[in-house]
């Protein structure tokens, strides 16, 4: 059964360890990760909190970086194509023998946070065995089997998934709204409080499961009264 895994690994076991050490504020997010050859990984990465010169200087001294090319320089980050050499054995194992699809990869403070889709738990076990055999650290933070329900792909309950999909299809998120909360609740056959909670918790789950991989949890102050 397809399995979504969230895991943390040290940068020394993936890539850019020396670059993270040289640039403590560096944040790296992989746009996509593909295998470019038998021993080469070629991701597109977003680089944040550092400048072009300092990042490229640090990469020049990093043995995991074979080549990099700046594709775009935006106000909020730099987009690079980068070649990681064969030292990134764990990542290559995930992409080849483990047959994993790396959905998200976020690197900061000398570690990588990965969100991966494995075809089955057996494929995940192959990655674990590879790490044991090569004395690598691979910390699984969460495992979720998809079980054929579309909601399981995104960390949602069935109710949250159905509420969000119905809300989008009926124009709840349009400006102006094509349907209000009470009308949406009537269509779903539940109270407007239940719809409101499903929308709020479902949106939060989507953001946490897809956009906040690797971001530290932050304490928030209670909202002020309106």
C-alpha atoms as one frame of an Amber mdcrd trajectory, in Angstrom:
protein
   0.000   0.000   0.000   1.384   3.464  -0.869   2.913   5.080   2.199   3.759
   8.704   2.921   6.769   9.144   5.183   8.185  12.209   6.897  11.782  11.781
   7.980  14.802  13.764   9.138  18.390  13.019   8.131  21.663  14.859   8.839
  23.014  16.887   5.935  26.201  14.808   6.143  24.143  11.880   4.830  22.434
  13.767   2.006  24.170  16.921   0.795  25.393  20.459   1.545  26.649  19.687
   5.067  29.678  21.960   4.737  27.582  24.659   3.096  25.142  24.653   6.020
  28.070  24.870   8.431  29.549  27.836   6.591  26.174  29.613   6.286  24.177
  29.116   9.519  21.166  31.126   8.297  20.867  29.181   5.034  17.532  27.582
   4.127  17.247  25.268   1.123  14.063  23.859  -0.353  14.084  21.389  -3.221
  11.646  22.231  -6.004  12.030  18.717  -7.355  14.598  15.945  -7.044  15.457
  13.609  -9.914  18.126  11.034 -10.630  20.216  12.337 -13.481  22.400   9.278
 -13.909  23.532   6.181 -12.122  25.313   8.168  -9.403  24.057  11.723  -9.874
  21.171  13.594  -8.280  20.062  16.836  -9.935  17.590  18.884  -7.916  16.216
  22.337  -8.492  16.583  24.153  -5.188  15.444  27.410  -3.661  18.134  29.132
  -1.601  17.089  31.690   1.007  18.692  34.035   3.564  22.047  34.246   1.757
  23.448  36.086  -1.255  24.651  34.653  -4.557  28.360  35.170  -3.914  28.424
  33.686  -0.415  26.323  30.663  -1.407  28.410  29.872  -4.480  31.621  30.365
  -2.510  30.438  27.906   0.155  29.352  25.376  -2.479  32.767  25.584  -4.132
  34.247  24.114  -0.937  31.492  21.516  -0.466  32.533  18.037  -1.710  28.908
  16.984  -2.356  28.412  19.700  -4.974  29.640  18.829  -8.446  28.150  21.764
 -10.324  25.506  24.453  -9.873  23.838  27.018 -12.079  21.829  30.053 -11.041
  18.512  29.989 -12.904  16.775  32.987 -11.340  17.360  35.640  -8.679  14.135
  36.725  -6.956  13.615  39.043  -4.011  12.683  36.135  -1.735  15.206  33.573
  -2.919  17.586  32.160  -5.510  16.680  29.275  -7.803  19.551  26.929  -8.687
  20.025  23.732 -10.606  22.610  21.757  -8.695  24.397  18.451  -9.256  25.074
  16.337  -6.173  27.691  13.661  -6.670  27.673   9.991  -5.732  28.339  10.689
  -2.032  24.599  11.249  -1.622  24.114   7.489  -1.420  21.081   7.571   0.869
  19.166   9.826  -1.491  20.083   7.652  -4.469  18.866   4.571  -2.592  15.520
   6.248  -1.920  15.086   7.172  -5.583  16.245   3.823  -7.018  15.874   0.699
  -4.874  13.382   2.376  -2.548  11.403   3.692  -5.545  10.472   6.745  -3.468
   9.030   9.955  -4.810  10.428  12.864  -2.814   7.487  15.229  -2.403   9.245
  17.836  -0.259  12.825  18.360   0.881  13.778  21.213   3.177  17.302  21.719
   4.499  18.433  23.972   7.329  20.845  23.898  10.265  22.777  20.930   8.912
  19.803  18.603   8.473  17.203  17.716   5.859  13.491  17.212   6.412  11.999
  14.920   3.770   8.422  14.062   2.828   8.354  10.978   0.623   5.879   8.675
  -1.074   6.911   5.000  -1.062   5.048   2.360  -3.096   4.784   0.246   0.066
   6.183  -0.219   3.556   8.474  -2.896   2.132  10.198  -0.235   0.055  10.569
   1.927   3.157  12.091  -1.082   4.923  14.721  -1.283   2.198  15.764   2.291
   2.983  15.923   1.473   6.694  18.043  -1.607   6.004  20.352   0.447   3.797
  20.827   2.941   6.645  21.573   0.186   9.171  24.028  -1.459   6.805  25.865
   1.816   6.148  25.509   3.182   9.702  23.426   6.151   8.593  21.001   8.119
  10.701  17.450   8.094   9.336  14.742   9.301  11.722  11.159   8.581  10.702
   8.928  11.287  12.135   5.586  10.083  10.753   4.166   7.288   8.588   0.761
   7.363   6.940  -0.679   4.692   4.645  -2.949   6.118   1.968  -5.529   3.277
   2.098  -7.137   4.294  -1.194  -8.859   7.366   0.263  -7.797  10.614  -1.492
  -7.845  12.426   1.855  -4.936  10.305   3.052  -2.594  11.859   0.524  -2.756
  15.202   2.274  -3.053  14.463   5.995  -6.798  15.162   6.020  -9.707  13.303
   7.534 -12.412  12.171   5.123 -14.740  14.882   6.457 -12.112  17.609   6.006
 -11.365  16.447   2.471 -15.014  16.351   1.427 -15.722  19.737   3.025 -12.769
  21.447   1.350 -13.494  19.931  -2.069 -17.182  20.842  -1.875 -16.312  24.368
  -0.722 -14.014  24.897  -3.712 -16.461  23.420  -6.216 -19.344  25.528  -4.894
 -17.358  28.756  -4.935 -16.943  29.309  -1.205 -13.405  30.633  -1.720 -14.285
  32.876  -4.651 -14.339  36.675  -4.326 -17.147  37.425  -3.836 -18.293  34.084
  -2.459 -20.790  32.131  -4.524 -22.024  30.311  -1.411 -21.912  31.240   2.268
 -21.099  29.072   5.269 -24.739  28.338   6.154 -25.564  27.312   2.578 -22.492
  25.107   2.433 -23.511  23.501   5.734 -27.010  22.807   4.412 -25.575  21.135
   1.320 -23.301  18.943   3.422 -26.052  18.189   5.921 -24.120  19.352   8.988
 -24.048  22.394  11.253 -22.263  25.554  10.169 -19.997  25.163  13.226 -18.930
  21.720  11.942 -18.225  23.119   8.469 -16.243  26.010   9.913 -14.109  23.640
  12.001 -13.512  21.274   9.067 -12.433  24.165   6.837 -10.106  25.578   9.487
  -8.544  22.288  10.573  -8.377  20.971   7.014  -6.586  24.076   5.773  -4.160
  23.866   8.685  -3.472  20.183   7.952  -2.836  20.905   4.264  -0.360  23.683
   5.050   1.474  21.629   7.691   1.665  18.516   5.515   2.796  20.215   2.304
   4.239  23.679   2.945   5.772  23.516   6.414   7.998  20.459   6.036  11.094
  21.265   8.054   9.822  24.536   9.482   9.985  24.711  13.296   6.730  24.967
  15.174   6.151  28.444  16.490   4.194  29.519  19.498   1.381  31.870  18.609
  -0.414  34.395  20.759  -4.181  34.069  21.036  -5.974  36.352  18.575  -7.179
  39.646  19.937 -10.898  40.222  20.216 -12.563  41.871  17.264
